[in-house]
């Protein structure tokens, strides 16, 4: 009887690096290098992030993807997934990006959080109530992602590959930070997205796992499960209030989060 080959996360991470570098249309990874569970997919992501850090700077935060059950079911998972943010890819509004730098630019309209105190593991899981005092500020944000022309009708069962691929993240655009927001305000806060001056959707804080603090707690627990934690100074982007958009060259995006200065992004 032969032993099963030992899973090598470096092989798939290097394959993903080439896929992105060549802007190859999203495709399923070869079976022999594909992860079979969340632990293996996370190991690939960790290696991909390590490689990416050489060019994009150290990790400075986290993102949440697949926050809704509908999206999870579409890709064959039963929970959200997390990815990492890199220093050189977290920029401030107003900002601009070059469309040709992506296989296909995908934008999400998010609430960002800045951690003020480490959220280390303890005997109990983090909750919305327990993380509240470790949050220093909130801000509107765009997530920059690259889906490389993925065919969404064929993403069934691709959840582990999305996790391995750092949830497609290519950075974030952050707006003005504010430190004084109540839990009630966070739940009801409205965000509205515009492209070239026309509204393309809106949502509310409660759309993020029921409350933005729930999203922060989930992210804190996920980081702990990976053997780390959300650190003071880390930025987290918590999921989109508006359906993802695919702006083309010449588009001007604006996101208005109630009570904050609007953020702007030009696609050149």
PDB file of C-alpha atoms in Angstrom:
ATOM      1  CA  UNK A   1       0.000   0.000   0.000  1.00  0.00           C
ATOM      2  CA  UNK A   2       1.390   3.396  -0.976  1.00  0.00           C
ATOM      3  CA  UNK A   3       1.136   6.414   1.232  1.00  0.00           C
ATOM      4  CA  UNK A   4      -0.840   9.432   0.053  1.00  0.00           C
ATOM      5  CA  UNK A   5       1.425  12.286  -1.043  1.00  0.00           C
ATOM      6  CA  UNK A   6       2.085  14.964   1.546  1.00  0.00           C
ATOM      7  CA  UNK A   7       0.187  18.149   0.751  1.00  0.00           C
ATOM      8  CA  UNK A   8       2.519  20.919  -0.371  1.00  0.00           C
ATOM      9  CA  UNK A   9       0.958  24.397   0.014  1.00  0.00           C
ATOM     10  CA  UNK A  10       3.922  26.008  -1.753  1.00  0.00           C
ATOM     11  CA  UNK A  11       3.041  24.320  -5.041  1.00  0.00           C
ATOM     12  CA  UNK A  12      -0.423  25.833  -5.258  1.00  0.00           C
ATOM     13  CA  UNK A  13       0.734  29.198  -3.900  1.00  0.00           C
ATOM     14  CA  UNK A  14       3.346  29.432  -6.655  1.00  0.00           C
ATOM     15  CA  UNK A  15       0.735  28.384  -9.223  1.00  0.00           C
ATOM     16  CA  UNK A  16      -1.572  31.176  -7.994  1.00  0.00           C
ATOM     17  CA  UNK A  17       1.247  33.721  -8.186  1.00  0.00           C
ATOM     18  CA  UNK A  18       1.741  32.861 -11.862  1.00  0.00           C
ATOM     19  CA  UNK A  19      -1.999  32.930 -12.551  1.00  0.00           C
ATOM     20  CA  UNK A  20      -2.188  36.475 -11.204  1.00  0.00           C
ATOM     21  CA  UNK A  21       1.029  37.652 -12.845  1.00  0.00           C
ATOM     22  CA  UNK A  22      -0.221  36.478 -16.240  1.00  0.00           C
ATOM     23  CA  UNK A  23      -3.796  37.681 -15.583  1.00  0.00           C
ATOM     24  CA  UNK A  24      -4.979  34.205 -16.504  1.00  0.00           C
ATOM     25  CA  UNK A  25      -8.753  33.782 -16.503  1.00  0.00           C
ATOM     26  CA  UNK A  26      -9.846  32.159 -13.232  1.00  0.00           C
ATOM     27  CA  UNK A  27      -9.702  28.387 -13.469  1.00  0.00           C
ATOM     28  CA  UNK A  28      -9.753  25.422 -11.142  1.00  0.00           C
ATOM     29  CA  UNK A  29      -6.337  24.460  -9.830  1.00  0.00           C
ATOM     30  CA  UNK A  30      -4.930  21.071 -10.860  1.00  0.00           C
ATOM     31  CA  UNK A  31      -6.297  18.329  -8.632  1.00  0.00           C
ATOM     32  CA  UNK A  32      -2.883  17.168  -7.460  1.00  0.00           C
ATOM     33  CA  UNK A  33      -2.151  20.527  -5.807  1.00  0.00           C
ATOM     34  CA  UNK A  34      -5.648  21.517  -4.657  1.00  0.00           C
ATOM     35  CA  UNK A  35      -6.534  21.701  -0.952  1.00  0.00           C
ATOM     36  CA  UNK A  36      -9.132  19.265   0.340  1.00  0.00           C
ATOM     37  CA  UNK A  37     -10.099  21.114   3.512  1.00  0.00           C
ATOM     38  CA  UNK A  38     -10.018  24.532   5.167  1.00  0.00           C
ATOM     39  CA  UNK A  39      -6.737  23.810   6.955  1.00  0.00           C
ATOM     40  CA  UNK A  40      -4.941  23.045   3.690  1.00  0.00           C
ATOM     41  CA  UNK A  41      -6.508  26.047   1.928  1.00  0.00           C
ATOM     42  CA  UNK A  42      -5.408  28.306   4.776  1.00  0.00           C
ATOM     43  CA  UNK A  43      -1.885  26.901   4.531  1.00  0.00           C
ATOM     44  CA  UNK A  44      -1.838  27.845   0.840  1.00  0.00           C
ATOM     45  CA  UNK A  45      -3.088  31.333   1.668  1.00  0.00           C
ATOM     46  CA  UNK A  46      -0.380  31.750   4.290  1.00  0.00           C
ATOM     47  CA  UNK A  47       2.287  30.834   1.734  1.00  0.00           C
ATOM     48  CA  UNK A  48       0.738  33.083  -0.929  1.00  0.00           C
ATOM     49  CA  UNK A  49       0.661  35.969   1.542  1.00  0.00           C
ATOM     50  CA  UNK A  50       4.303  35.314   2.439  1.00  0.00           C
ATOM     51  CA  UNK A  51       5.309  35.511  -1.226  1.00  0.00           C
ATOM     52  CA  UNK A  52       3.128  38.548  -1.860  1.00  0.00           C
ATOM     53  CA  UNK A  53       4.648  40.355   1.130  1.00  0.00           C
ATOM     54  CA  UNK A  54       7.958  40.522  -0.735  1.00  0.00           C
ATOM     55  CA  UNK A  55       6.411  42.959  -3.219  1.00  0.00           C
ATOM     56  CA  UNK A  56       3.331  44.376  -1.485  1.00  0.00           C
ATOM     57  CA  UNK A  57       4.701  44.878   2.015  1.00  0.00           C
ATOM     58  CA  UNK A  58       3.888  43.196   5.308  1.00  0.00           C
ATOM     59  CA  UNK A  59       0.362  42.336   6.347  1.00  0.00           C
ATOM     60  CA  UNK A  60      -1.482  45.175   8.056  1.00  0.00           C
ATOM     61  CA  UNK A  61      -4.938  43.718   8.432  1.00  0.00           C
ATOM     62  CA  UNK A  62      -7.704  41.398   7.339  1.00  0.00           C
ATOM     63  CA  UNK A  63     -10.758  41.116   5.117  1.00  0.00           C
ATOM     64  CA  UNK A  64     -13.956  39.099   5.363  1.00  0.00           C
ATOM     65  CA  UNK A  65     -15.393  37.413   2.279  1.00  0.00           C
ATOM     66  CA  UNK A  66     -18.467  35.265   1.668  1.00  0.00           C
ATOM     67  CA  UNK A  67     -20.207  36.839   4.647  1.00  0.00           C
ATOM     68  CA  UNK A  68     -23.705  35.731   3.578  1.00  0.00           C
ATOM     69  CA  UNK A  69     -25.088  32.165   3.542  1.00  0.00           C
ATOM     70  CA  UNK A  70     -26.118  32.601  -0.108  1.00  0.00           C
ATOM     71  CA  UNK A  71     -22.530  33.313  -1.165  1.00  0.00           C
ATOM     72  CA  UNK A  72     -21.202  30.490   1.009  1.00  0.00           C
ATOM     73  CA  UNK A  73     -23.607  27.984  -0.521  1.00  0.00           C
ATOM     74  CA  UNK A  74     -22.678  29.132  -4.023  1.00  0.00           C
ATOM     75  CA  UNK A  75     -19.060  28.029  -3.513  1.00  0.00           C
ATOM     76  CA  UNK A  76     -19.710  25.035  -1.268  1.00  0.00           C
ATOM     77  CA  UNK A  77     -18.725  26.412   2.139  1.00  0.00           C
ATOM     78  CA  UNK A  78     -20.612  26.806   5.407  1.00  0.00           C
ATOM     79  CA  UNK A  79     -18.899  29.870   6.870  1.00  0.00           C
ATOM     80  CA  UNK A  80     -17.247  33.121   5.785  1.00  0.00           C
ATOM     81  CA  UNK A  81     -13.564  33.203   4.895  1.00  0.00           C
ATOM     82  CA  UNK A  82     -10.798  35.669   5.724  1.00  0.00           C
ATOM     83  CA  UNK A  83      -7.917  37.113   3.743  1.00  0.00           C
ATOM     84  CA  UNK A  84      -5.007  39.420   4.507  1.00  0.00           C
ATOM     85  CA  UNK A  85      -4.312  43.055   3.582  1.00  0.00           C
ATOM     86  CA  UNK A  86      -0.811  44.242   2.610  1.00  0.00           C
ATOM     87  CA  UNK A  87       0.762  47.571   3.541  1.00  0.00           C
ATOM     88  CA  UNK A  88       1.445  48.855   0.020  1.00  0.00           C
ATOM     89  CA  UNK A  89      -2.088  47.986  -1.105  1.00  0.00           C
ATOM     90  CA  UNK A  90      -3.950  49.869   1.637  1.00  0.00           C
ATOM     91  CA  UNK A  91      -4.284  53.417   0.335  1.00  0.00           C
ATOM     92  CA  UNK A  92      -6.307  56.479   1.247  1.00  0.00           C
ATOM     93  CA  UNK A  93      -9.139  58.289  -0.479  1.00  0.00           C
ATOM     94  CA  UNK A  94      -9.189  59.972  -2.921  1.00  0.00           C
ATOM     95  CA  UNK A  95      -7.374  57.321  -4.920  1.00  0.00           C
ATOM     96  CA  UNK A  96      -6.943  55.987  -8.431  1.00  0.00           C
ATOM     97  CA  UNK A  97      -6.139  52.592  -9.893  1.00  0.00           C
ATOM     98  CA  UNK A  98      -5.297  51.370 -13.394  1.00  0.00           C
ATOM     99  CA  UNK A  99      -7.821  48.927 -14.830  1.00  0.00           C
ATOM    100  CA  UNK A 100      -5.174  47.124 -16.892  1.00  0.00           C
ATOM    101  CA  UNK A 101      -3.418  46.160 -13.673  1.00  0.00           C
ATOM    102  CA  UNK A 102      -6.134  43.592 -12.954  1.00  0.00           C
ATOM    103  CA  UNK A 103      -7.566  40.594 -14.764  1.00  0.00           C
ATOM    104  CA  UNK A 104     -10.924  42.144 -13.904  1.00  0.00           C
ATOM    105  CA  UNK A 105     -11.219  44.795 -11.220  1.00  0.00           C
ATOM    106  CA  UNK A 106     -13.905  44.094  -8.641  1.00  0.00           C
ATOM    107  CA  UNK A 107     -14.949  46.745  -6.125  1.00  0.00           C
ATOM    108  CA  UNK A 108     -16.859  46.322  -2.874  1.00  0.00           C
ATOM    109  CA  UNK A 109     -18.259  49.050  -0.633  1.00  0.00           C
ATOM    110  CA  UNK A 110     -17.352  48.364   2.969  1.00  0.00           C
ATOM    111  CA  UNK A 111     -17.004  49.488   6.549  1.00  0.00           C
ATOM    112  CA  UNK A 112     -13.436  49.388   7.840  1.00  0.00           C
ATOM    113  CA  UNK A 113     -12.339  49.021  11.444  1.00  0.00           C
ATOM    114  CA  UNK A 114      -9.033  49.889  13.113  1.00  0.00           C
ATOM    115  CA  UNK A 115      -8.058  47.812  16.119  1.00  0.00           C
ATOM    116  CA  UNK A 116      -6.717  49.667  19.164  1.00  0.00           C
ATOM    117  CA  UNK A 117      -5.921  46.716  21.472  1.00  0.00           C
ATOM    118  CA  UNK A 118      -4.749  43.190  20.706  1.00  0.00           C
ATOM    119  CA  UNK A 119      -7.559  40.623  20.557  1.00  0.00           C
ATOM    120  CA  UNK A 120      -5.647  37.585  21.765  1.00  0.00           C
ATOM    121  CA  UNK A 121      -7.282  34.206  22.373  1.00  0.00           C
ATOM    122  CA  UNK A 122      -8.806  33.487  25.756  1.00  0.00           C
ATOM    123  CA  UNK A 123     -10.931  30.793  27.366  1.00  0.00           C
ATOM    124  CA  UNK A 124     -14.023  32.168  25.644  1.00  0.00           C
ATOM    125  CA  UNK A 125     -14.735  33.158  22.069  1.00  0.00           C
ATOM    126  CA  UNK A 126     -14.849  36.834  21.205  1.00  0.00           C
ATOM    127  CA  UNK A 127     -18.303  38.410  20.967  1.00  0.00           C
ATOM    128  CA  UNK A 128     -19.662  41.710  19.718  1.00  0.00           C
ATOM    129  CA  UNK A 129     -19.653  42.936  23.299  1.00  0.00           C
ATOM    130  CA  UNK A 130     -16.135  41.775  24.119  1.00  0.00           C
ATOM    131  CA  UNK A 131     -14.473  43.297  21.039  1.00  0.00           C
ATOM    132  CA  UNK A 132     -16.136  46.713  21.278  1.00  0.00           C
ATOM    133  CA  UNK A 133     -13.550  48.165  23.660  1.00  0.00           C
ATOM    134  CA  UNK A 134     -10.689  47.059  21.381  1.00  0.00           C
ATOM    135  CA  UNK A 135     -11.857  49.112  18.414  1.00  0.00           C
ATOM    136  CA  UNK A 136     -10.197  52.462  17.912  1.00  0.00           C
ATOM    137  CA  UNK A 137     -12.003  53.817  14.869  1.00  0.00           C
ATOM    138  CA  UNK A 138     -14.283  53.164  11.900  1.00  0.00           C
ATOM    139  CA  UNK A 139     -14.137  54.362   8.291  1.00  0.00           C
ATOM    140  CA  UNK A 140     -15.734  53.855   4.877  1.00  0.00           C
ATOM    141  CA  UNK A 141     -13.700  51.734   2.482  1.00  0.00           C
ATOM    142  CA  UNK A 142     -13.545  50.306  -0.995  1.00  0.00           C
ATOM    143  CA  UNK A 143     -12.159  46.820  -1.316  1.00  0.00           C
ATOM    144  CA  UNK A 144     -10.016  46.281  -4.407  1.00  0.00           C
ATOM    145  CA  UNK A 145     -10.184  42.718  -5.694  1.00  0.00           C
ATOM    146  CA  UNK A 146      -9.396  40.805  -8.874  1.00  0.00           C
ATOM    147  CA  UNK A 147     -11.684  37.968  -9.929  1.00  0.00           C
ATOM    148  CA  UNK A 148      -9.747  37.429 -13.186  1.00  0.00           C
ATOM    149  CA  UNK A 149     -12.909  37.169 -15.291  1.00  0.00           C
ATOM    150  CA  UNK A 150     -14.327  34.355 -13.169  1.00  0.00           C
ATOM    151  CA  UNK A 151     -17.489  32.677 -14.462  1.00  0.00           C
ATOM    152  CA  UNK A 152     -19.759  32.854 -11.426  1.00  0.00           C
ATOM    153  CA  UNK A 153     -21.995  30.090 -12.769  1.00  0.00           C
ATOM    154  CA  UNK A 154     -19.028  27.732 -12.395  1.00  0.00           C
ATOM    155  CA  UNK A 155     -17.885  28.664  -8.882  1.00  0.00           C
ATOM    156  CA  UNK A 156     -19.731  25.800  -7.225  1.00  0.00           C
ATOM    157  CA  UNK A 157     -17.296  23.903  -5.041  1.00  0.00           C
ATOM    158  CA  UNK A 158     -14.567  26.527  -5.475  1.00  0.00           C
ATOM    159  CA  UNK A 159     -14.698  27.889  -1.923  1.00  0.00           C
ATOM    160  CA  UNK A 160     -11.418  26.308  -0.844  1.00  0.00           C
ATOM    161  CA  UNK A 161      -9.639  27.761  -3.861  1.00  0.00           C
ATOM    162  CA  UNK A 162     -11.055  31.206  -3.052  1.00  0.00           C
ATOM    163  CA  UNK A 163      -9.721  30.852   0.485  1.00  0.00           C
ATOM    164  CA  UNK A 164      -6.337  29.726  -0.813  1.00  0.00           C
ATOM    165  CA  UNK A 165      -6.280  32.707  -3.207  1.00  0.00           C
ATOM    166  CA  UNK A 166      -6.508  35.220  -0.339  1.00  0.00           C
ATOM    167  CA  UNK A 167     -10.177  35.769  -1.192  1.00  0.00           C
ATOM    168  CA  UNK A 168      -9.071  37.646  -4.352  1.00  0.00           C
ATOM    169  CA  UNK A 169      -7.995  40.691  -2.332  1.00  0.00           C
ATOM    170  CA  UNK A 170      -5.779  43.311  -3.965  1.00  0.00           C
ATOM    171  CA  UNK A 171      -6.056  46.027  -1.345  1.00  0.00           C
ATOM    172  CA  UNK A 172      -8.380  48.660   0.068  1.00  0.00           C
ATOM    173  CA  UNK A 173      -9.044  52.381  -0.150  1.00  0.00           C
ATOM    174  CA  UNK A 174      -9.727  53.847   3.291  1.00  0.00           C
ATOM    175  CA  UNK A 175     -11.543  57.063   4.135  1.00  0.00           C
ATOM    176  CA  UNK A 176     -11.672  59.328   7.178  1.00  0.00           C
ATOM    177  CA  UNK A 177     -11.489  57.543  10.535  1.00  0.00           C
ATOM    178  CA  UNK A 178     -13.988  58.273  13.321  1.00  0.00           C
ATOM    179  CA  UNK A 179     -13.777  56.970  16.856  1.00  0.00           C
ATOM    180  CA  UNK A 180     -17.141  57.901  18.354  1.00  0.00           C
ATOM    181  CA  UNK A 181     -19.846  55.618  16.970  1.00  0.00           C
ATOM    182  CA  UNK A 182     -22.430  53.910  19.162  1.00  0.00           C
ATOM    183  CA  UNK A 183     -23.563  50.330  18.633  1.00  0.00           C
ATOM    184  CA  UNK A 184     -27.005  51.580  17.572  1.00  0.00           C
ATOM    185  CA  UNK A 185     -25.457  53.931  15.026  1.00  0.00           C
ATOM    186  CA  UNK A 186     -23.302  51.151  13.608  1.00  0.00           C
ATOM    187  CA  UNK A 187     -26.298  48.877  13.090  1.00  0.00           C
ATOM    188  CA  UNK A 188     -28.404  51.485  11.294  1.00  0.00           C
ATOM    189  CA  UNK A 189     -25.664  53.346   9.425  1.00  0.00           C
ATOM    190  CA  UNK A 190     -26.399  53.603   5.696  1.00  0.00           C
ATOM    191  CA  UNK A 191     -23.881  53.274   2.903  1.00  0.00           C
ATOM    192  CA  UNK A 192     -24.688  54.247  -0.676  1.00  0.00           C
ATOM    193  CA  UNK A 193     -22.557  53.609  -3.757  1.00  0.00           C
ATOM    194  CA  UNK A 194     -22.325  55.711  -6.909  1.00  0.00           C
ATOM    195  CA  UNK A 195     -20.628  55.146 -10.262  1.00  0.00           C
ATOM    196  CA  UNK A 196     -20.287  58.173 -12.515  1.00  0.00           C
ATOM    197  CA  UNK A 197     -22.784  60.028 -10.361  1.00  0.00           C
ATOM    198  CA  UNK A 198     -25.538  57.401 -10.501  1.00  0.00           C
ATOM    199  CA  UNK A 199     -26.592  55.375  -7.473  1.00  0.00           C
ATOM    200  CA  UNK A 200     -25.813  51.672  -7.870  1.00  0.00           C
ATOM    201  CA  UNK A 201     -27.043  50.421  -4.512  1.00  0.00           C
ATOM    202  CA  UNK A 202     -27.120  50.910  -0.770  1.00  0.00           C
ATOM    203  CA  UNK A 203     -27.014  48.896   2.420  1.00  0.00           C
ATOM    204  CA  UNK A 204     -26.834  49.173   6.195  1.00  0.00           C
ATOM    205  CA  UNK A 205     -24.461  48.198   8.970  1.00  0.00           C
ATOM    206  CA  UNK A 206     -26.819  45.439  10.050  1.00  0.00           C
ATOM    207  CA  UNK A 207     -26.150  43.730   6.702  1.00  0.00           C
ATOM    208  CA  UNK A 208     -22.707  42.744   8.043  1.00  0.00           C
ATOM    209  CA  UNK A 209     -23.463  39.544   9.968  1.00  0.00           C
ATOM    210  CA  UNK A 210     -26.316  41.349  11.732  1.00  0.00           C
ATOM    211  CA  UNK A 211     -24.018  44.057  13.119  1.00  0.00           C
ATOM    212  CA  UNK A 212     -20.492  45.287  12.301  1.00  0.00           C
ATOM    213  CA  UNK A 213     -19.361  44.250  15.789  1.00  0.00           C
ATOM    214  CA  UNK A 214     -20.423  40.668  15.022  1.00  0.00           C
ATOM    215  CA  UNK A 215     -18.188  40.798  11.961  1.00  0.00           C
ATOM    216  CA  UNK A 216     -15.238  42.037  14.035  1.00  0.00           C
ATOM    217  CA  UNK A 217     -15.827  39.266  16.573  1.00  0.00           C
ATOM    218  CA  UNK A 218     -15.908  36.643  13.821  1.00  0.00           C
ATOM    219  CA  UNK A 219     -12.661  37.986  12.389  1.00  0.00           C
ATOM    220  CA  UNK A 220     -11.014  37.999  15.819  1.00  0.00           C
ATOM    221  CA  UNK A 221     -12.002  34.379  16.391  1.00  0.00           C
ATOM    222  CA  UNK A 222     -10.822  33.380  12.918  1.00  0.00           C
ATOM    223  CA  UNK A 223      -7.424  34.975  13.542  1.00  0.00           C
ATOM    224  CA  UNK A 224      -7.188  33.097  16.848  1.00  0.00           C
ATOM    225  CA  UNK A 225      -8.046  29.796  15.170  1.00  0.00           C
ATOM    226  CA  UNK A 226      -5.160  30.400  12.781  1.00  0.00           C
ATOM    227  CA  UNK A 227      -2.783  30.823  15.687  1.00  0.00           C
ATOM    228  CA  UNK A 228      -2.664  34.628  15.616  1.00  0.00           C
ATOM    229  CA  UNK A 229      -4.788  37.576  16.619  1.00  0.00           C
ATOM    230  CA  UNK A 230      -5.997  40.975  15.520  1.00  0.00           C
ATOM    231  CA  UNK A 231      -3.263  43.366  16.608  1.00  0.00           C
ATOM    232  CA  UNK A 232      -3.405  46.986  17.669  1.00  0.00           C
ATOM    233  CA  UNK A 233      -3.182  49.021  14.476  1.00  0.00           C
ATOM    234  CA  UNK A 234      -4.608  46.300  12.238  1.00  0.00           C
ATOM    235  CA  UNK A 235      -7.252  47.316   9.717  1.00  0.00           C
ATOM    236  CA  UNK A 236     -10.198  45.067   8.974  1.00  0.00           C
ATOM    237  CA  UNK A 237     -12.693  45.399   6.134  1.00  0.00           C
ATOM    238  CA  UNK A 238     -15.904  43.681   7.057  1.00  0.00           C
ATOM    239  CA  UNK A 239     -17.856  42.901   3.894  1.00  0.00           C
ATOM    240  CA  UNK A 240     -19.781  44.845   1.290  1.00  0.00           C
ATOM    241  CA  UNK A 241     -22.957  46.821   1.930  1.00  0.00           C
ATOM    242  CA  UNK A 242     -23.621  46.843  -1.824  1.00  0.00           C
ATOM    243  CA  UNK A 243     -23.430  44.147  -4.493  1.00  0.00           C
ATOM    244  CA  UNK A 244     -19.943  43.913  -6.010  1.00  0.00           C
ATOM    245  CA  UNK A 245     -19.296  46.106  -9.046  1.00  0.00           C
ATOM    246  CA  UNK A 246     -16.951  45.778 -12.018  1.00  0.00           C
ATOM    247  CA  UNK A 247     -15.993  49.328 -13.029  1.00  0.00           C
ATOM    248  CA  UNK A 248     -14.279  49.886 -16.350  1.00  0.00           C
ATOM    249  CA  UNK A 249     -11.641  52.374 -17.410  1.00  0.00           C
ATOM    250  CA  UNK A 250     -12.935  55.923 -16.991  1.00  0.00           C
ATOM    251  CA  UNK A 251     -15.294  55.099 -14.118  1.00  0.00           C
ATOM    252  CA  UNK A 252     -15.493  57.316 -11.061  1.00  0.00           C
ATOM    253  CA  UNK A 253     -16.715  55.624  -7.891  1.00  0.00           C
ATOM    254  CA  UNK A 254     -18.051  57.300  -4.781  1.00  0.00           C
ATOM    255  CA  UNK A 255     -19.153  55.717  -1.517  1.00  0.00           C
ATOM    256  CA  UNK A 256     -21.137  57.704   1.010  1.00  0.00           C
ATOM    257  CA  UNK A 257     -21.237  56.218   4.504  1.00  0.00           C
ATOM    258  CA  UNK A 258     -23.638  58.127   6.711  1.00  0.00           C
ATOM    259  CA  UNK A 259     -21.826  60.598   8.966  1.00  0.00           C
ATOM    260  CA  UNK A 260     -18.484  60.269   7.148  1.00  0.00           C
ATOM    261  CA  UNK A 261     -16.769  62.190   4.403  1.00  0.00           C
ATOM    262  CA  UNK A 262     -17.447  60.394   1.096  1.00  0.00           C
ATOM    263  CA  UNK A 263     -14.616  58.389  -0.452  1.00  0.00           C
ATOM    264  CA  UNK A 264     -13.689  58.478  -4.128  1.00  0.00           C
ATOM    265  CA  UNK A 265     -11.899  56.180  -6.547  1.00  0.00           C
ATOM    266  CA  UNK A 266     -11.019  56.831 -10.188  1.00  0.00           C
ATOM    267  CA  UNK A 267     -10.395  53.905 -12.524  1.00  0.00           C
ATOM    268  CA  UNK A 268      -7.878  54.906 -15.191  1.00  0.00           C
TER     269      UNK A 268
END
